[in-house]
Amino acid sequence: MTLSRIRRHPLTCPVSLAIFLLILSVQLVRAASENDPYKILGVSRSASQAEIKKAYKTLAKEWHPDKNKSPGAEDMFIKVSKSYEILSNEERRSNFDRYGQTDDSQPFGHSQHQGFRGSHNSFYFDESFFHFPRSRDFADSKYLLHHAQFNSDVLPDSYKRPYLIKVTSEWCFACIHIEPVWKEAVQELEPLGVGIGIVDLGYERRLANQLGAHRAPSIIGLVNGRVTFFHQAVIREHLRQFIDDLLPHKLVEKITDNNYIAFLDSWRVENKPSVILFDQVPVVPLLYKLTAFAYKDYVRFGYVDQGEKHNNRLLRQFNINTYAPTMLLFKEDTEKPVDIIQARGMKRQIMEEFVSNNKFLQVPRLVNQQLFDELCPVKQFHRRRKYCVLLITGEDQAFLTGNKAFLDFASVNKKDVLRFAYVYQRQQQPLCQALLHNQAALSPQVVILERRSQAGKVMYRSVSGGWNGSEEDKYRLHEQLEILQKDPTYLSSDATLPELNNEMAPMFIIQWMNAASDYVLQVYDDLLYSNWREMMPILSLIFSALFILFGTVIIQAFSEPGESTPRKPKPKEQTQSEEDASSRASTSSRPPKKDFVEVTELTDITYISNLVKLRPGHINVVLVLTNASKNALLRKYAKEVFSFSGTQTLHFSFP
């Protein structure tokens, strides 16, 4: 009965198959549209990178799980991040535009963790066999680094804080093994100020090549733009020590009763405030080192171990409480700190706020353009006016009294709109000439200025009478500052200031030595840990040089001794018969001498070989001489035809 029904409706099976294929294609198109990175970000296929980045930032803020508590926010945020990863990479974007794939093997939306099927149905396994997670941990997504982001943000930031970067890939067994230790290290180091980054070796091959990482897992430290690989066992203590070793060794100075006075007095040379941390532990805490690294360009840092016996006088002088860590900050006054904090749980935020609020001296010396820009910023709004009171002075002993009086005046007249500073006229001549109208100041001068543009334009006014530090000078300066705050147009002169000389810049030889030292350390590290891929160019150069050197030595060793030693000149008393005998014994096959070619004498034997049996195409030039003229003309003839000695078809002889 069933067979008869099937035979009555022969088109039922093809129609059902067509309907099934239609439904399947609709589902595939719908799935593809749902996972289309262009549609997820809401941009066209011709969108520029700026438009893609703008759309990504907008959607990332909207769907970030910390701000959006809806159930599908996390999944949508992952889709947005994944879409941006594809479209921000030109190679992956081109691959998707051509083939609808996000990598070399899979269409977009199909994770590499969804298993693998061979061409035969019997060959199948999925990620549960390897215990892989179904997707990347969401906590790691905020640490993912891209090539452009690394060069624009992370690399410059590495001069203020160290970075710990993990290189991983999706099908990496060892990466899963170190994941728990990595999370513990991140939870410990990130609150201290260490930057964290993750590089996916499969998606960010260009960035991995820039870092020199060619296998996963790899852990990299980045400080001052320099890459260092971690080569120890992956445990939390080793990672912490790795970060500690990356920091400069002389970042924090050990302070005792013997050197604390010299340390505090160094503000005159270093032009920086000084911070001293008192604590009970013998080793400098990592948090304090990281703070010192972040503010190394502004403040000097010292550390006092309260447990040492050689620090009792220091503890008594500043009345230090030994039960909690204490930080003191000193400026020009080395006997009294300008600020102090004391807390059992010293946090990073407390330390950074403490240092950042006091990172300039009361009257700092302008030693470079960066300090000038920060101390005397360009005016942006009327309420944010900053007036810079600048003392143009000298560094000799005769100027010390006036400089000290200017410091005392600045300490008394602290206001938010005023910034006090001084320059040495000999060190900053272009700046001083612009403010003094190219006239050398015989005595110190005070100039009040306001910066109007980044190009160097300023409005200024010189205080009449100069500056000697007298009470009259202080009264005159105070009076003009009061007038200025009431009437900003009091600054009547304008000028364009040149960029300041960098007085703290290291000499060229020091820069070269530092660069050479870093290169030697990098080569040593690569040789020690067999980073052969990065070492191949330098090894190739070394072996090529050695091959050329030893090849030259071997060639010289096996060459004929007569070729390298000069031929001794014949004595003057050599007889004519010896010359005739030597010329008769010479043949055309012998190599020519230094500056002339030997001419063959035609005898009974050489006549047949040189003339009768002369090979086709060869020419023999015969010089006919008499006995009287032979001695005089033969040598001259040999020298004249020397230029033709390289021709194999020319021969020279005489009867």
Short mmCIF file of N, CA and C in Angstrom, two decimals, residues 28-108:
data_model
loop_
_atom_site.label_atom_id
_atom_site.label_comp_id
_atom_site.label_asym_id
_atom_site.label_seq_id
_atom_site.Cartn_x
_atom_site.Cartn_y
_atom_site.Cartn_z
N LEU A 28 21.19 29.32 6.97
CA LEU A 28 22.61 29.66 6.83
C LEU A 28 22.79 31.14 6.53
N VAL A 29 21.92 31.69 5.67
CA VAL A 29 22.01 33.11 5.36
C VAL A 29 21.73 33.95 6.59
N ARG A 30 20.73 33.51 7.37
CA ARG A 30 20.41 34.24 8.59
C ARG A 30 21.57 34.18 9.58
N ALA A 31 22.16 32.98 9.72
CA ALA A 31 23.30 32.85 10.63
C ALA A 31 24.48 33.69 10.16
N ALA A 32 24.69 33.70 8.82
CA ALA A 32 25.80 34.50 8.29
C ALA A 32 25.57 35.98 8.50
N SER A 33 24.31 36.43 8.34
CA SER A 33 24.01 37.84 8.54
C SER A 33 24.15 38.23 10.00
N GLU A 34 23.78 37.30 10.90
CA GLU A 34 23.92 37.59 12.33
C GLU A 34 25.38 37.73 12.72
N ASN A 35 26.28 37.02 12.04
CA ASN A 35 27.70 37.04 12.38
C ASN A 35 28.52 37.89 11.41
N ASP A 36 27.86 38.69 10.61
CA ASP A 36 28.57 39.58 9.69
C ASP A 36 29.17 40.73 10.50
N PRO A 37 30.51 40.89 10.51
CA PRO A 37 31.11 41.95 11.34
C PRO A 37 30.67 43.34 10.91
N TYR A 38 30.39 43.53 9.61
CA TYR A 38 29.92 44.84 9.16
C TYR A 38 28.55 45.17 9.75
N LYS A 39 27.65 44.17 9.76
CA LYS A 39 26.32 44.41 10.30
C LYS A 39 26.34 44.55 11.82
N ILE A 40 27.25 43.82 12.46
CA ILE A 40 27.33 43.91 13.92
C ILE A 40 27.78 45.31 14.33
N LEU A 41 28.77 45.85 13.62
CA LEU A 41 29.25 47.20 13.94
C LEU A 41 28.40 48.28 13.31
N GLY A 42 27.54 47.89 12.35
CA GLY A 42 26.67 48.88 11.72
C GLY A 42 27.39 49.79 10.75
N VAL A 43 28.37 49.27 10.02
CA VAL A 43 29.12 50.07 9.05
C VAL A 43 29.01 49.40 7.68
N SER A 44 29.31 50.16 6.65
CA SER A 44 29.29 49.62 5.30
C SER A 44 30.60 48.91 4.99
N ARG A 45 30.59 48.16 3.89
CA ARG A 45 31.79 47.43 3.51
C ARG A 45 32.91 48.36 3.03
N SER A 46 32.58 49.58 2.68
CA SER A 46 33.60 50.54 2.25
C SER A 46 34.01 51.49 3.37
N ALA A 47 33.64 51.17 4.60
CA ALA A 47 33.93 52.05 5.73
C ALA A 47 35.43 52.15 5.96
N SER A 48 35.89 53.32 6.37
CA SER A 48 37.30 53.52 6.68
C SER A 48 37.61 53.02 8.09
N GLN A 49 38.91 52.97 8.41
CA GLN A 49 39.31 52.50 9.73
C GLN A 49 38.83 53.45 10.82
N ALA A 50 38.78 54.74 10.52
CA ALA A 50 38.29 55.69 11.52
C ALA A 50 36.81 55.47 11.82
N GLU A 51 36.01 55.18 10.78
CA GLU A 51 34.59 54.92 10.99
C GLU A 51 34.38 53.62 11.76
N ILE A 52 35.19 52.61 11.45
CA ILE A 52 35.09 51.34 12.16
C ILE A 52 35.45 51.51 13.63
N LYS A 53 36.50 52.25 13.88
CA LYS A 53 36.92 52.46 15.27
C LYS A 53 35.88 53.25 16.06
N LYS A 54 35.29 54.24 15.42
CA LYS A 54 34.26 55.04 16.08
C LYS A 54 33.04 54.20 16.42
N ALA A 55 32.62 53.35 15.46
CA ALA A 55 31.46 52.48 15.72
C ALA A 55 31.76 51.48 16.83
N TYR A 56 32.98 50.95 16.84
CA TYR A 56 33.36 49.99 17.87
C TYR A 56 33.32 50.62 19.27
N LYS A 57 33.86 51.83 19.39
CA LYS A 57 33.87 52.49 20.70
C LYS A 57 32.45 52.74 21.20
N THR A 58 31.58 53.15 20.28
CA THR A 58 30.19 53.42 20.68
C THR A 58 29.50 52.15 21.17
N LEU A 59 29.64 51.06 20.40
CA LEU A 59 28.98 49.80 20.78
C LEU A 59 29.63 49.18 22.01
N ALA A 60 30.96 49.32 22.15
CA ALA A 60 31.63 48.76 23.31
C ALA A 60 31.15 49.42 24.60
N LYS A 61 30.95 50.74 24.55
CA LYS A 61 30.41 51.42 25.73
C LYS A 61 28.97 50.99 26.02
N GLU A 62 28.20 50.75 24.95
CA GLU A 62 26.79 50.39 25.13
C GLU A 62 26.63 48.99 25.70
N TRP A 63 27.46 48.03 25.23
CA TRP A 63 27.26 46.63 25.59
C TRP A 63 28.27 46.12 26.61
N HIS A 64 29.07 46.98 27.19
CA HIS A 64 30.04 46.52 28.18
C HIS A 64 29.29 45.94 29.38
N PRO A 65 29.64 44.72 29.81
CA PRO A 65 28.90 44.06 30.91
C PRO A 65 28.92 44.84 32.21
N ASP A 66 29.95 45.69 32.40
CA ASP A 66 29.98 46.45 33.64
C ASP A 66 28.92 47.55 33.66
N LYS A 67 28.47 47.99 32.47
CA LYS A 67 27.47 49.05 32.38
C LYS A 67 26.11 48.51 31.95
N ASN A 68 26.08 47.48 31.16
CA ASN A 68 24.83 46.91 30.65
C ASN A 68 24.59 45.57 31.35
N LYS A 69 23.55 45.49 32.14
CA LYS A 69 23.28 44.29 32.94
C LYS A 69 22.29 43.34 32.27
N SER A 70 21.95 43.54 31.02
CA SER A 70 21.03 42.64 30.33
C SER A 70 21.70 41.28 30.12
N PRO A 71 20.89 40.19 30.01
CA PRO A 71 21.48 38.84 29.91
C PRO A 71 22.39 38.66 28.69
N GLY A 72 22.06 39.26 27.56
CA GLY A 72 22.87 39.05 26.36
C GLY A 72 23.94 40.09 26.15
N ALA A 73 24.22 40.91 27.15
CA ALA A 73 25.21 41.98 26.98
C ALA A 73 26.61 41.42 26.78
N GLU A 74 26.97 40.40 27.56
CA GLU A 74 28.33 39.85 27.45
C GLU A 74 28.56 39.22 26.09
N ASP A 75 27.56 38.44 25.59
CA ASP A 75 27.70 37.82 24.27
C ASP A 75 27.79 38.87 23.18
N MET A 76 26.99 39.93 23.30
CA MET A 76 27.03 40.97 22.29
C MET A 76 28.35 41.73 22.34
N PHE A 77 28.87 41.95 23.53
CA PHE A 77 30.15 42.63 23.65
C PHE A 77 31.27 41.81 23.02
N ILE A 78 31.21 40.50 23.20
CA ILE A 78 32.22 39.64 22.58
C ILE A 78 32.11 39.70 21.06
N LYS A 79 30.87 39.70 20.54
CA LYS A 79 30.68 39.81 19.09
C LYS A 79 31.23 41.13 18.56
N VAL A 80 30.97 42.20 19.28
CA VAL A 80 31.47 43.51 18.85
C VAL A 80 33.00 43.52 18.86
N SER A 81 33.60 42.97 19.92
CA SER A 81 35.06 42.94 20.01
C SER A 81 35.65 42.08 18.90
N LYS A 82 35.00 40.92 18.65
CA LYS A 82 35.50 40.03 17.60
C LYS A 82 35.37 40.68 16.23
N SER A 83 34.29 41.38 16.01
CA SER A 83 34.10 42.06 14.73
C SER A 83 35.15 43.13 14.52
N TYR A 84 35.47 43.86 15.58
CA TYR A 84 36.49 44.90 15.46
C TYR A 84 37.87 44.29 15.21
N GLU A 85 38.15 43.14 15.83
CA GLU A 85 39.42 42.46 15.59
C GLU A 85 39.57 42.12 14.11
N ILE A 86 38.48 41.73 13.48
CA ILE A 86 38.55 41.34 12.07
C ILE A 86 38.70 42.55 11.17
N LEU A 87 37.87 43.55 11.36
CA LEU A 87 37.86 44.69 10.44
C LEU A 87 39.02 45.64 10.67
N SER A 88 39.62 45.63 11.86
CA SER A 88 40.78 46.50 12.09
C SER A 88 42.06 45.92 11.54
N ASN A 89 42.04 44.63 11.21
CA ASN A 89 43.20 43.97 10.60
C ASN A 89 42.94 43.87 9.10
N GLU A 90 43.75 44.56 8.30
CA GLU A 90 43.50 44.62 6.86
C GLU A 90 43.55 43.24 6.21
N GLU A 91 44.45 42.40 6.66
CA GLU A 91 44.57 41.06 6.06
C GLU A 91 43.33 40.21 6.36
N ARG A 92 42.87 40.22 7.61
CA ARG A 92 41.70 39.43 7.97
C ARG A 92 40.43 40.02 7.35
N ARG A 93 40.40 41.35 7.25
CA ARG A 93 39.24 41.98 6.61
C ARG A 93 39.16 41.60 5.13
N SER A 94 40.30 41.62 4.44
CA SER A 94 40.32 41.23 3.03
C SER A 94 39.93 39.76 2.86
N ASN A 95 40.37 38.93 3.79
CA ASN A 95 40.03 37.50 3.74
C ASN A 95 38.53 37.29 3.91
N PHE A 96 37.92 38.08 4.80
CA PHE A 96 36.48 37.96 4.99
C PHE A 96 35.72 38.49 3.77
N ASP A 97 36.17 39.60 3.20
CA ASP A 97 35.50 40.16 2.03
C ASP A 97 35.52 39.20 0.84
N ARG A 98 36.60 38.44 0.71
CA ARG A 98 36.72 37.55 -0.44
C ARG A 98 36.01 36.21 -0.22
N TYR A 99 36.24 35.62 0.96
CA TYR A 99 35.79 34.25 1.18
C TYR A 99 34.76 34.11 2.29
N GLY A 100 34.46 35.22 2.98
CA GLY A 100 33.54 35.12 4.10
C GLY A 100 34.12 34.40 5.28
N GLN A 101 35.46 34.43 5.40
CA GLN A 101 36.16 33.72 6.47
C GLN A 101 36.95 34.72 7.29
N THR A 102 37.11 34.37 8.57
CA THR A 102 37.88 35.23 9.46
C THR A 102 39.30 34.77 9.61
N ASP A 103 39.60 33.55 9.24
CA ASP A 103 40.98 33.08 9.24
C ASP A 103 41.16 32.17 8.04
N ASP A 104 42.21 31.36 8.08
CA ASP A 104 42.54 30.56 6.90
C ASP A 104 41.63 29.38 6.68
N SER A 105 40.82 29.02 7.66
CA SER A 105 40.10 27.75 7.52
C SER A 105 38.64 27.80 7.87
N GLN A 106 38.15 28.82 8.62
CA GLN A 106 36.80 28.76 9.15
C GLN A 106 36.01 30.00 8.79
N PRO A 107 34.71 29.84 8.47
CA PRO A 107 33.87 31.01 8.26
C PRO A 107 33.61 31.73 9.56
N PHE A 108 33.28 33.03 9.41
CA PHE A 108 33.05 33.84 10.61
C PHE A 108 31.88 33.30 11.40
#
